[in-house]
Coordinates of C-alpha atoms in Angstrom, one line a residue:
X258 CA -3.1 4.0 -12.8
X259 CA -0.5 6.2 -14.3
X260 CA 2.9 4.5 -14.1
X261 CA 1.6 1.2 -13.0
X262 CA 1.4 -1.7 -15.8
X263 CA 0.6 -5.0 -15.0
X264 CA 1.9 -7.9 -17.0
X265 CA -0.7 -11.7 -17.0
X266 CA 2.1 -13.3 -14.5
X267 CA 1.6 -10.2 -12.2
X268 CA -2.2 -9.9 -12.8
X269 CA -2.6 -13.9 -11.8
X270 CA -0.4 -13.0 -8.3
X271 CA -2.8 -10.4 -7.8
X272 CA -6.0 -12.0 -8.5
X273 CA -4.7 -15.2 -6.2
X274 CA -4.0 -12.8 -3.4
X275 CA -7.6 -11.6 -3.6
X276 CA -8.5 -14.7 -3.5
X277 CA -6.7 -15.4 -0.2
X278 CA -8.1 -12.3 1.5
X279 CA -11.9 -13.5 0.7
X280 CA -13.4 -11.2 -2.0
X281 CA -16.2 -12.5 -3.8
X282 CA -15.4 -11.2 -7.3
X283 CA -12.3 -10.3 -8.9
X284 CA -12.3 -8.0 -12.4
X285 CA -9.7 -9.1 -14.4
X286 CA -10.1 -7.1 -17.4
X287 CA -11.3 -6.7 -20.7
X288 CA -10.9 -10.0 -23.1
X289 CA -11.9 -9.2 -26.7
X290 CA -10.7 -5.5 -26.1
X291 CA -7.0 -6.1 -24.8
X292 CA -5.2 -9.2 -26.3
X293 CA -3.3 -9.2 -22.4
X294 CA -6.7 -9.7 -20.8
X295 CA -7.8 -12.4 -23.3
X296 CA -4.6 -13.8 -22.0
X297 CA -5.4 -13.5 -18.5
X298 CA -8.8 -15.1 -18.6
X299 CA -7.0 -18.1 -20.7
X300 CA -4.5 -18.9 -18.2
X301 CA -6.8 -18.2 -14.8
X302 CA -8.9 -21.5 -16.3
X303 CA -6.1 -23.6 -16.6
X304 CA -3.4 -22.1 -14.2
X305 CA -6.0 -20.6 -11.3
X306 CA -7.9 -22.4 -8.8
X307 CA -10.0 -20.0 -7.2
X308 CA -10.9 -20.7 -3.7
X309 CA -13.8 -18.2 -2.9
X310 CA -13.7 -16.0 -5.2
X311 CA -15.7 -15.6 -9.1
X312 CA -13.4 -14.6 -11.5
X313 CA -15.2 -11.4 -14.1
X314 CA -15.5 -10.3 -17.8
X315 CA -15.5 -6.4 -18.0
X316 CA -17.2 -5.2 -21.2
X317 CA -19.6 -3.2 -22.8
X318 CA -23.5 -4.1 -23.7
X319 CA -24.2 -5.2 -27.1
X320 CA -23.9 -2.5 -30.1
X321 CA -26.7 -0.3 -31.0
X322 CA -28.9 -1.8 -34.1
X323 CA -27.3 -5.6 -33.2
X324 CA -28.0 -8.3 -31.0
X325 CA -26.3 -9.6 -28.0
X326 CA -26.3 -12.8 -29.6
X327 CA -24.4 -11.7 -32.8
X328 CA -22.2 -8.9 -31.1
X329 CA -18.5 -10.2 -31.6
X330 CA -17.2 -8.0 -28.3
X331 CA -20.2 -9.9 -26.6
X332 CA -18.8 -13.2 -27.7
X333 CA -15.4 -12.1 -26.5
X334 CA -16.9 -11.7 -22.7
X335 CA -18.4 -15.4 -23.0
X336 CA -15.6 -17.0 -24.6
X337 CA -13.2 -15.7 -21.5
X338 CA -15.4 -18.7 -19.7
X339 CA -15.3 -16.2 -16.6
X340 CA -18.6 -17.8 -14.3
X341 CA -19.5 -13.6 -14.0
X342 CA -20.0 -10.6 -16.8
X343 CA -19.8 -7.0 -15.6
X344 CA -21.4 -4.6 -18.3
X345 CA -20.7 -1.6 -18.5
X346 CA -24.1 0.7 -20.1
X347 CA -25.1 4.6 -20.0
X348 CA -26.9 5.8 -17.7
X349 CA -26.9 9.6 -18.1
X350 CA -28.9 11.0 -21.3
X351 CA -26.6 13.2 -22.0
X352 CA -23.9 10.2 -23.0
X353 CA -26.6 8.0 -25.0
X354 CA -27.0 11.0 -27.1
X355 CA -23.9 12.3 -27.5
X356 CA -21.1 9.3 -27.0
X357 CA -23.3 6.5 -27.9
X358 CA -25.3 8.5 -30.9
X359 CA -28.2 6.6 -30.0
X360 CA -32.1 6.8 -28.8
X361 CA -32.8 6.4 -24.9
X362 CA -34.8 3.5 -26.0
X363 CA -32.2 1.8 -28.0
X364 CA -29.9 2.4 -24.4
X365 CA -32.6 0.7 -22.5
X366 CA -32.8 -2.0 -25.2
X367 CA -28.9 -3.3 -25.7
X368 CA -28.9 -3.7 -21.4
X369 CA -32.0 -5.9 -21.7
X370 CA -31.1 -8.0 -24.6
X371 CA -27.6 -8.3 -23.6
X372 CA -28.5 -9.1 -19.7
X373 CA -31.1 -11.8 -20.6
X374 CA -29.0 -13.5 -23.1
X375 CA -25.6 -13.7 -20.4
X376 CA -28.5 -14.9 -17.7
X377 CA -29.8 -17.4 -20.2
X378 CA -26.3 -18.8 -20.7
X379 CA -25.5 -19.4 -17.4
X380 CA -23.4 -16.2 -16.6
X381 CA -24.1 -14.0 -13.5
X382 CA -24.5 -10.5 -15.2
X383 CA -24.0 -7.2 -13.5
X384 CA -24.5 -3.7 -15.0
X385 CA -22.0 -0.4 -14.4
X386 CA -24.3 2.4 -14.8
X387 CA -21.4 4.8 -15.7
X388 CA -21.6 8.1 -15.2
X389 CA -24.9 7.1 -12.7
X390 CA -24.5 10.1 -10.2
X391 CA -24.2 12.8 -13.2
X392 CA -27.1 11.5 -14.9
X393 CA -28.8 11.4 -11.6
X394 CA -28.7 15.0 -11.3
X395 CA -29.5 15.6 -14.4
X396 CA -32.5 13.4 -15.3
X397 CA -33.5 11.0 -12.4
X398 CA -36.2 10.1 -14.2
X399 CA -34.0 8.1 -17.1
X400 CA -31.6 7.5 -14.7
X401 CA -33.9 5.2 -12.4
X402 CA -35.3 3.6 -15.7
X403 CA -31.8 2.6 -16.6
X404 CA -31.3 1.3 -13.1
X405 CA -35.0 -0.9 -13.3
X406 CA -34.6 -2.5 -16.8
X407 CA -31.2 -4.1 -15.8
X408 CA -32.5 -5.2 -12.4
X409 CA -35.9 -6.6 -15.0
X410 CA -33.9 -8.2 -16.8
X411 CA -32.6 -10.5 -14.4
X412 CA -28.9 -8.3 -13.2
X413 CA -27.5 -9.8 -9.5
X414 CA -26.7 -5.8 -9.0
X415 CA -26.9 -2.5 -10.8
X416 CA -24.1 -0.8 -9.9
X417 CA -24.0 3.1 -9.7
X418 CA -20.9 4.6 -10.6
X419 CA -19.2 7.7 -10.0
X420 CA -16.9 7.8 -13.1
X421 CA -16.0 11.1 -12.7
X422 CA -15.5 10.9 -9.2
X423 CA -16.8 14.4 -8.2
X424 CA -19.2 13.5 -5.7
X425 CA -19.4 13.8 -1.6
X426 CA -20.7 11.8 0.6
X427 CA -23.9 13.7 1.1
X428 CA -24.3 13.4 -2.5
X429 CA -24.2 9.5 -2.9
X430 CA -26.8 9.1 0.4
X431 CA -29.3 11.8 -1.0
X432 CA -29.5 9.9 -4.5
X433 CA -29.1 6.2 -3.4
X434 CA -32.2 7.0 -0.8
X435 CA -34.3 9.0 -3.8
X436 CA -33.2 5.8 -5.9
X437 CA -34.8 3.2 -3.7
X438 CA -37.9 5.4 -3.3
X439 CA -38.4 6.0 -7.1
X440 CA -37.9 1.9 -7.5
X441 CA -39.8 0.5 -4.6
X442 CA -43.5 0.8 -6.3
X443 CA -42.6 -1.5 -9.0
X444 CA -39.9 -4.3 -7.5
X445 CA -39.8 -5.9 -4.7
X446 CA -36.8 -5.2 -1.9
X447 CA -34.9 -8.5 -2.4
X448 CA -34.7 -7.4 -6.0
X449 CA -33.6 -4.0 -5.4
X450 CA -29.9 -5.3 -5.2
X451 CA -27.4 -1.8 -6.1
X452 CA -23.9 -2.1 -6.0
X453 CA -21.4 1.3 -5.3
X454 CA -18.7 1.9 -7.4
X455 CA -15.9 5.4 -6.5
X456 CA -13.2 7.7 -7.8
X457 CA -10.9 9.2 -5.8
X458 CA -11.5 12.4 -7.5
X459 CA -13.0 14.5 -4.7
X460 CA -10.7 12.2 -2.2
X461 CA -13.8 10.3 -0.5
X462 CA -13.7 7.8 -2.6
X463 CA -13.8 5.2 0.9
X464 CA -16.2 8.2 2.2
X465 CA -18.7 7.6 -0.8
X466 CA -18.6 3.9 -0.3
X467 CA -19.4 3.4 3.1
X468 CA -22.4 6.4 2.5
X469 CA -23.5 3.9 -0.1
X470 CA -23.8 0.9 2.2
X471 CA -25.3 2.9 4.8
X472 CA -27.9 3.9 2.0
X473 CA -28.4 -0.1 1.2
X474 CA -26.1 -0.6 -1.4
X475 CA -25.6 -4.7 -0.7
X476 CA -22.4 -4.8 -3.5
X477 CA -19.3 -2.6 -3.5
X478 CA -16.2 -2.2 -5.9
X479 CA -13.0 -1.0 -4.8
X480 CA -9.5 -1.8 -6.6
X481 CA -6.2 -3.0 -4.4
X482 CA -4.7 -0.3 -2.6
X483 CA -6.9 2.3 -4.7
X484 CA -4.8 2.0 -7.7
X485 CA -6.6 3.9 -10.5
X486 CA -7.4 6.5 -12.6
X487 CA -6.8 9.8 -12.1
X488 CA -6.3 10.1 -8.1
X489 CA -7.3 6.1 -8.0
X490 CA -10.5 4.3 -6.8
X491 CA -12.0 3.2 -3.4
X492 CA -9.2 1.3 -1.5
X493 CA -10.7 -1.9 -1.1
X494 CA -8.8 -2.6 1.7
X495 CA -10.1 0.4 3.4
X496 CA -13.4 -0.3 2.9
X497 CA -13.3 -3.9 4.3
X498 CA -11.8 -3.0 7.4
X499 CA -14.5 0.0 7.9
X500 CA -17.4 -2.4 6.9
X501 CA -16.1 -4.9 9.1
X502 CA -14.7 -3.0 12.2
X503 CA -16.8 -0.1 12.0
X504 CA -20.5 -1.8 10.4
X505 CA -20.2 -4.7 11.8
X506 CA -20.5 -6.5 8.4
X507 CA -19.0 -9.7 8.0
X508 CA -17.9 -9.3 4.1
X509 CA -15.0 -11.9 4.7
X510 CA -15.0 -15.9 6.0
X511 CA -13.1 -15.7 9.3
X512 CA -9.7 -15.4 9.8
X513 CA -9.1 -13.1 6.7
X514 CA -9.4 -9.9 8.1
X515 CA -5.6 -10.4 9.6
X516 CA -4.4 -11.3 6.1
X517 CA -5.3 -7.4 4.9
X518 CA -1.7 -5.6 6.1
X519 CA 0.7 -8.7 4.1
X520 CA -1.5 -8.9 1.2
X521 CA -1.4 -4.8 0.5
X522 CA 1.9 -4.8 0.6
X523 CA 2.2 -7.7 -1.0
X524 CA 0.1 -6.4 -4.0
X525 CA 2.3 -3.1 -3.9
X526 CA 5.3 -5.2 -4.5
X527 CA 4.2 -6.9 -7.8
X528 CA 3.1 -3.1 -8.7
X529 CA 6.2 -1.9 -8.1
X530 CA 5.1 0.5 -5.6
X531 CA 6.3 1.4 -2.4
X532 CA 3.4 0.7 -0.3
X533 CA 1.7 3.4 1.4
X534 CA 3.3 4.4 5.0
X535 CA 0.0 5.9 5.7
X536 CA -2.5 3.9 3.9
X537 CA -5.1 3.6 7.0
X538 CA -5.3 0.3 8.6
X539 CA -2.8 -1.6 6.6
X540 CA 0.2 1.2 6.4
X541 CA 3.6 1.2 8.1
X542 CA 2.7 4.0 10.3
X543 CA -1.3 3.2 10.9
X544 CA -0.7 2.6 14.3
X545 CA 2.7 4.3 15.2
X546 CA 2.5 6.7 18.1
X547 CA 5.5 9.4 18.5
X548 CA 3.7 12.0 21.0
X549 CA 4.9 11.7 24.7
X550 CA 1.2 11.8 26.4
X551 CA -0.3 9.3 23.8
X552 CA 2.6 6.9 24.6
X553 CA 1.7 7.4 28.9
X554 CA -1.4 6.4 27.8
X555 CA -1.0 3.4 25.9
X556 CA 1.7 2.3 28.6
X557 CA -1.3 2.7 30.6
X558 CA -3.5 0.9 28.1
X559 CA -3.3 0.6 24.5
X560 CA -6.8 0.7 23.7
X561 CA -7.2 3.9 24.6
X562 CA -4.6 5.8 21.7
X563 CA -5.9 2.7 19.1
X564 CA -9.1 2.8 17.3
X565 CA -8.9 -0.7 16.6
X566 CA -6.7 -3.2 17.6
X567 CA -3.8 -3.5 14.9
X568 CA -3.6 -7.2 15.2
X569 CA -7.3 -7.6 13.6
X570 CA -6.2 -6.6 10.2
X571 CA -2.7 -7.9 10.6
X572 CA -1.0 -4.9 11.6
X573 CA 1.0 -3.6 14.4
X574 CA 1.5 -0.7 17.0
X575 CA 4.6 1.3 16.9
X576 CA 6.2 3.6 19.4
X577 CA 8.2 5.9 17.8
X578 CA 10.8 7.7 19.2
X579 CA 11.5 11.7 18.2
X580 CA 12.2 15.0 20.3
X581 CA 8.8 15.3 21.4
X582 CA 9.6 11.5 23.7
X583 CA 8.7 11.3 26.8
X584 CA 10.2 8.5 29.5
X585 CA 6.8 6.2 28.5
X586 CA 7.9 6.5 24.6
X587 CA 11.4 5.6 25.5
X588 CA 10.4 2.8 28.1
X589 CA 7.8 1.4 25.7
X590 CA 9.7 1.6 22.4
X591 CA 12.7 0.1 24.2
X592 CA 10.7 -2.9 25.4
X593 CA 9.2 -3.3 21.7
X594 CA 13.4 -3.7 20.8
X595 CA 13.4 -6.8 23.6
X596 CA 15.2 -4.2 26.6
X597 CA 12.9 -3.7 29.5
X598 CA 13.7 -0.2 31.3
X599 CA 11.0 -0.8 33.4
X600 CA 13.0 -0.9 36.8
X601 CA 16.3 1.2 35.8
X602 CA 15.2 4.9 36.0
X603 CA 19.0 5.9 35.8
X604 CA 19.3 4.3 32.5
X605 CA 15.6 5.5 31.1
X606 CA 16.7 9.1 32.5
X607 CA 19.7 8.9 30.4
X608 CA 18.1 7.5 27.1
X609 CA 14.9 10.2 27.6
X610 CA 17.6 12.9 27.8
X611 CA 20.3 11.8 25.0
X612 CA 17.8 11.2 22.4
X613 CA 16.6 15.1 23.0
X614 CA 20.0 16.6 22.9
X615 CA 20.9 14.5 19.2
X616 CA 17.5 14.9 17.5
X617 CA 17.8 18.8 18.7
X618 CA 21.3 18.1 16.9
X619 CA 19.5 16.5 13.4
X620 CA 19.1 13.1 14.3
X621 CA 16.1 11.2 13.7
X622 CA 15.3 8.0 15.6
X623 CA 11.3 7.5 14.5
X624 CA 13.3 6.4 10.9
X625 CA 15.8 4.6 12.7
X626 CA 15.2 1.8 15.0
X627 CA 18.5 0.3 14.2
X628 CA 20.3 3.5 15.8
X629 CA 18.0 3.6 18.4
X630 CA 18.3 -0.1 19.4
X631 CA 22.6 1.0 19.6
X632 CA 22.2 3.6 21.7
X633 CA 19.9 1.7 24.2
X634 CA 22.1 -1.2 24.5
X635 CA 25.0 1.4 25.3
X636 CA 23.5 2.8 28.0
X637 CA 22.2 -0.8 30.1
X638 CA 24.5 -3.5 28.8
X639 CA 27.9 -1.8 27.6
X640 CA 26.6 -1.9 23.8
X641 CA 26.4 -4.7 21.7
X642 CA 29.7 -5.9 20.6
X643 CA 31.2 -4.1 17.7
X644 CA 33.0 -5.4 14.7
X645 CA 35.6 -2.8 14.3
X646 CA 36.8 0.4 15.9
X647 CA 37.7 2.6 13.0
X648 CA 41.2 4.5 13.2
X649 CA 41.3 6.9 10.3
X650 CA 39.7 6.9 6.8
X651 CA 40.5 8.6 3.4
X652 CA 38.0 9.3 0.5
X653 CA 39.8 10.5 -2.7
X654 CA 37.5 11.6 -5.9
X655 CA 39.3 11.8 -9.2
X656 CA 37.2 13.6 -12.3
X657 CA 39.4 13.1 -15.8
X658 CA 39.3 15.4 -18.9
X659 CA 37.2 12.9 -20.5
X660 CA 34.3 13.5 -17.9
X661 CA 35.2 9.5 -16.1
X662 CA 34.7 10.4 -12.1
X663 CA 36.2 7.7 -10.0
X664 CA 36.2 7.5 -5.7
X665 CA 38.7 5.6 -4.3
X666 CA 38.4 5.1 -0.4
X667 CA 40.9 3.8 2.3
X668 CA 40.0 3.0 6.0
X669 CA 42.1 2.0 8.5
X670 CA 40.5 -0.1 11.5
X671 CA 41.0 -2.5 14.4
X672 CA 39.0 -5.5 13.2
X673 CA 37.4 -7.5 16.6
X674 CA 36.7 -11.1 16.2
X675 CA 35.0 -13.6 18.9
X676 CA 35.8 -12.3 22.6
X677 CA 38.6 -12.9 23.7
X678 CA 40.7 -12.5 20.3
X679 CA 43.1 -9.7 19.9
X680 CA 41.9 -6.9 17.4
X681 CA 44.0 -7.0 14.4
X682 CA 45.0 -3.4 12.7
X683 CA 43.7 -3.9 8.9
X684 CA 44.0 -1.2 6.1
X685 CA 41.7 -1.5 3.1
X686 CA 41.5 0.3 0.1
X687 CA 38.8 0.1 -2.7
X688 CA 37.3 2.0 -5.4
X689 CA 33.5 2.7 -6.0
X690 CA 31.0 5.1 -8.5
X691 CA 30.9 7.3 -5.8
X692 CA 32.4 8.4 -1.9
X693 CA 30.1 6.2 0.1
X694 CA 30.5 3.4 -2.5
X695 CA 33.7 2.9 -2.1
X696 CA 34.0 3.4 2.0
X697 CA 31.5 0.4 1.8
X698 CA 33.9 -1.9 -0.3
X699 CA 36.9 -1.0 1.3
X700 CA 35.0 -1.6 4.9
X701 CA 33.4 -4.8 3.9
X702 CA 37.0 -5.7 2.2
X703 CA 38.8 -4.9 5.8
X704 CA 36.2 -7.1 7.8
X705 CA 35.2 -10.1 5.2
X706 CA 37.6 -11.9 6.6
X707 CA 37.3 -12.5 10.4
X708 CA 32.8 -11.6 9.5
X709 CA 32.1 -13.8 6.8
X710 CA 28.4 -13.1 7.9
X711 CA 29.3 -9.6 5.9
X712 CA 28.5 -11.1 2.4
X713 CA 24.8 -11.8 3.5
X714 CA 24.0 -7.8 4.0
X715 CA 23.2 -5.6 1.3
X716 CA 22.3 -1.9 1.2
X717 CA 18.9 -1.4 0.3
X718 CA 17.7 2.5 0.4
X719 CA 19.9 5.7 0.6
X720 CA 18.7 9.1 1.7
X721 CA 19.8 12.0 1.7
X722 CA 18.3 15.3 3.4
X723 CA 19.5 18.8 4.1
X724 CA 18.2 20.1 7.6
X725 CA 15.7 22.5 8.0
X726 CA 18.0 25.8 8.9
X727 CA 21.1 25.1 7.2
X728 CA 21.6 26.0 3.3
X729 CA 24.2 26.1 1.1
X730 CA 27.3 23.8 1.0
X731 CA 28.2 24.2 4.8
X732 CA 24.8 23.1 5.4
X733 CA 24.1 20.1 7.9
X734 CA 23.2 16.7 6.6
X735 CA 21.0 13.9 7.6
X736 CA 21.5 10.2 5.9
X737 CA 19.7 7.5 6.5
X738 CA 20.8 3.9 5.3
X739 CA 18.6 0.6 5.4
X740 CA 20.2 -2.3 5.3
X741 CA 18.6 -6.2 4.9
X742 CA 20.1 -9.6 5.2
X743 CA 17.6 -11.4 3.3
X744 CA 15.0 -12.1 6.4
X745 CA 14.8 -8.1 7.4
X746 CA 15.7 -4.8 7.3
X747 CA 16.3 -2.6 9.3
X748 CA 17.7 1.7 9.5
X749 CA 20.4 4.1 10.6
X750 CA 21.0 7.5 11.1
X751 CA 24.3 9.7 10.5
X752 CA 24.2 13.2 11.3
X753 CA 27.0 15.5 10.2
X754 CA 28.3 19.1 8.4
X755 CA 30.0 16.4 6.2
X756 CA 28.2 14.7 3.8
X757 CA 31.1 12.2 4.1
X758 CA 31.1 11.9 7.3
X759 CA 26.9 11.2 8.1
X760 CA 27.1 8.4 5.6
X761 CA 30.0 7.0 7.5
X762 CA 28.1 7.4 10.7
X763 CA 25.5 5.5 9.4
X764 CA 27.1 3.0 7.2
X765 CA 29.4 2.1 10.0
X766 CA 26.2 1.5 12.6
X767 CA 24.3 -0.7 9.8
X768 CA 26.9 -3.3 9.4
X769 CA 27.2 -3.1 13.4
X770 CA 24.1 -3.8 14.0
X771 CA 23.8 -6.4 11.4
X772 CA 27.1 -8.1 12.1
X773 CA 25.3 -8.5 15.7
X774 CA 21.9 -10.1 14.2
X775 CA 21.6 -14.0 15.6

């Protein structure tokens, strides 16, 4: 995938997480080819002990004119000592010609020699007929020979790939049901073992997949998250959960499933990705509900907003709250926060009918549970205590001749301590690369001493947004600031003509709510 780079350390995380979830073979790469995936397969013996899963060697049949038994990139695949070898062989005419400069007959001979000699060395051998669905359409006749010597020759699975990744679903069910036609005369069904492998390029990568299954494809290829090339390959994780909760095929040992959610994001992590918000089944937002009448309805029964139940792939349902809330989002978002409304109309009323008149204003709470969670408690407990009542601050912003910029803030506050204890008036100054930098030292300095707790809370995101209807530099502004104290994170909102002033608004309800965490 463009912009993502695996190093061994981060490809051994990876492979151990597919382990976890239950996969049955993991592709680690290329030995011989790639001195970082000769590396890979040299530490995964000695480092690596796989539970379920069979590690692969990906390479390429043995050279035109050679033997598989004197081909050094052959030798490569069995010195990785991987139990399974995935080759990878033409399948369209057109490329046997024209890439490989060889006969069709040749092509048919380098799969056989090179599958019979892996088999007779105690390897599992599977075969990528690249480029299968093009050559398909092109010549189905050479294409379905391609498809029976490998299976002859002893393959687990013949795997038909959509390199190119132009195909539809309709596509892949038309040509894997002509294949098995074309193929049943001369092998037997148990033998007829095809494999499905999809690029994003047409976006059904997942679509193509499942039409392959449904076809009687028995083995299917996917990558993490549908990191690839080009727009990426079949989400394995999306495929699982559709096999499993839509086919009814039991692909993983029990009590894997539930795994799916933390290992994708997981994954995502050691990519350096932010994982997918909407990544179906396993994103932030698979299951989060914002519209007033599907939130009566779940309060009424979740199944019936929910296709699945979140909890089976280790997920969970979210009620968001925006301008389009009704009292049931409000009441049900509000319990997920640990306040139950359920028998204070008054206070629901009020909630229902302030978060309308400030999101109308800018805000946004479906980003901001943090905020949301203040303004609840405000309304049916008095608020959760706060750690300072702020009297005035200043924001200064020097720029010298030589191009140095330097912000220099100053608050003033009344710093609150344990109940009871009086406030104490505290003025703090401090200086920071930029305006919200330095109200954040100068706040932390004023409070660090009577909040210790202050020193475990960092800032972790910062956004920035200009509202839809306001331009220029009077324009209104929206921040949001996420905060974490090592355990979680959570959001605020600051709303404001002042850019100054929203990330004040925000800043200051982050360490509130933080400061408040037990």
């Amino acid at each position: 995938m463009e912009g993502l780079r695996y190093s061994v350390a981060d490809k051994l995380a990876v492979a151990e997480l597919l382990d976890e979830l239950g996969v049955d073979y993991i592709e680690g790469g290329w030995p011989g080819a790639l001195p970082s995936d000769t590396e890979f397969f040299a530490r995964a013996a000695e480092e690596v002990n796989f539970k379920h899963a069979k590690l692969v060697a990906f390479g390429m049949t043995r050279r035109a004119g050679n033997t598989a038994a004197d081909d050094p990139g052959f030798a490569a695949l069995l010195d990785s000592r991987a139990p399974a070898i995935c080759l990878v062989a033409k399948s369209d005419v057109r490329h046997v010609e024209r890439a490989l400069r060889t006969t069709p007959e040749e092509n048919l001979a380098m799969i056989t020699d090179s599958v019979r000699t892996g088999r007779e060395l105690g390897r599992e051998m599977f075969i990528d007929c690249e480029h299968f669905f093009d050559g398909f359409r092109h010549d189905p006749d050479y294409a379905t020979l391609v498809v029976r010597t490998a299976l002859e020759a002893g393959a687990e699975a013949v795997v038909l790939c959509d390199t190119n990744g132009g195909s539809i679903p309709a596509d892949i069910t038309a040509a894997v049901t002509d294949l098995r036609d074309r193929l049943a005369p001369d092998l037997p069904p148990e033998r007829v073992r095809l494999g499905m492998h999809a690029q994003n390029d047409t976006g059904c990568a997942v679509a193509n997949t499942i039409a392959a299954v449904q076809a009687g494809v028995m083995h299917v290829q996917g990558t993490a998250n549908g990191y690839g090339e080009r727009p990426g390959n079949a989400n394995l994780f999306t495929v699982i959960a559709n096999l499993e909760t839509k086919l009814g095929l039991r692909v993983l040992p029990d009590g894997c499933l539930e795994k799916m959610t933390r290992i994708s994001h997981a994954v995502a992590e050691i990519a350096n990705m932010t994982p997918d918000e909407h990544a179906p089944y396993t994103g932030h937002a698979a299951f989060a509900h914002k519209a007033g009448i599907h939130a009566s309805a779940i309060k009424a029964d979740p199944a019936l907003y929910n296709h699945i139940d979140p909890a089976a792939v280790g997920n969970d349902m979210r009620i968001l709250v925006t301008e389009m809330a009704g009292r049931a989002s409000v009441e049900l978002k509000s319990r997920e926060l640990g306040v139950d409304l359920s028998g204070d109309k008054g206070a629901l009323d009020r909630i229902t009918k302030r978060v309308k008149e400030l999101e109308a204003k800018g805000w946004s709470f479906e980003a901001a549970d943090a905020s949301f969670e203040l303004l609840v408690r405000d309304e049916v407990s008095g608020g959760l205590p706060r750690p300072f009542t702020l009297d005035t601050y200043r924001v200064i912003v020097d720029h010298d001749p030589e191009g140095a910029t330097v912000a220099e803030a100053t608050v003033r506050l009344h710093v609150h301590g344990e109940p009871g204890e009086a406030p104490e008036r505290c003025i703090a100054t401090a200086q920071g690369n930029g305006p919200v930098n330095a109200l954040d030292a100068a706040l932390r300095s004023a409070l660090a001493a009577r909040h210790p707790r202050l020193a475990q809370l960092s800032l972790s995101d910062f956004k920035v947004r200009i509202l839809a209807g306001s331009t220029g530099t009077e324009a209104v502004t929206r921040v949001l600031i996420t905060m974490g104290d090592g355990e979680s994170e959570w959001t605020t909102v600051g709303v404001a003509p002042n850019l100054i002033e929203a990330s004040w608004n925000a800043l200051a309800e982050g360490l509130a709510y933080g400061l408040n965490r037990r």
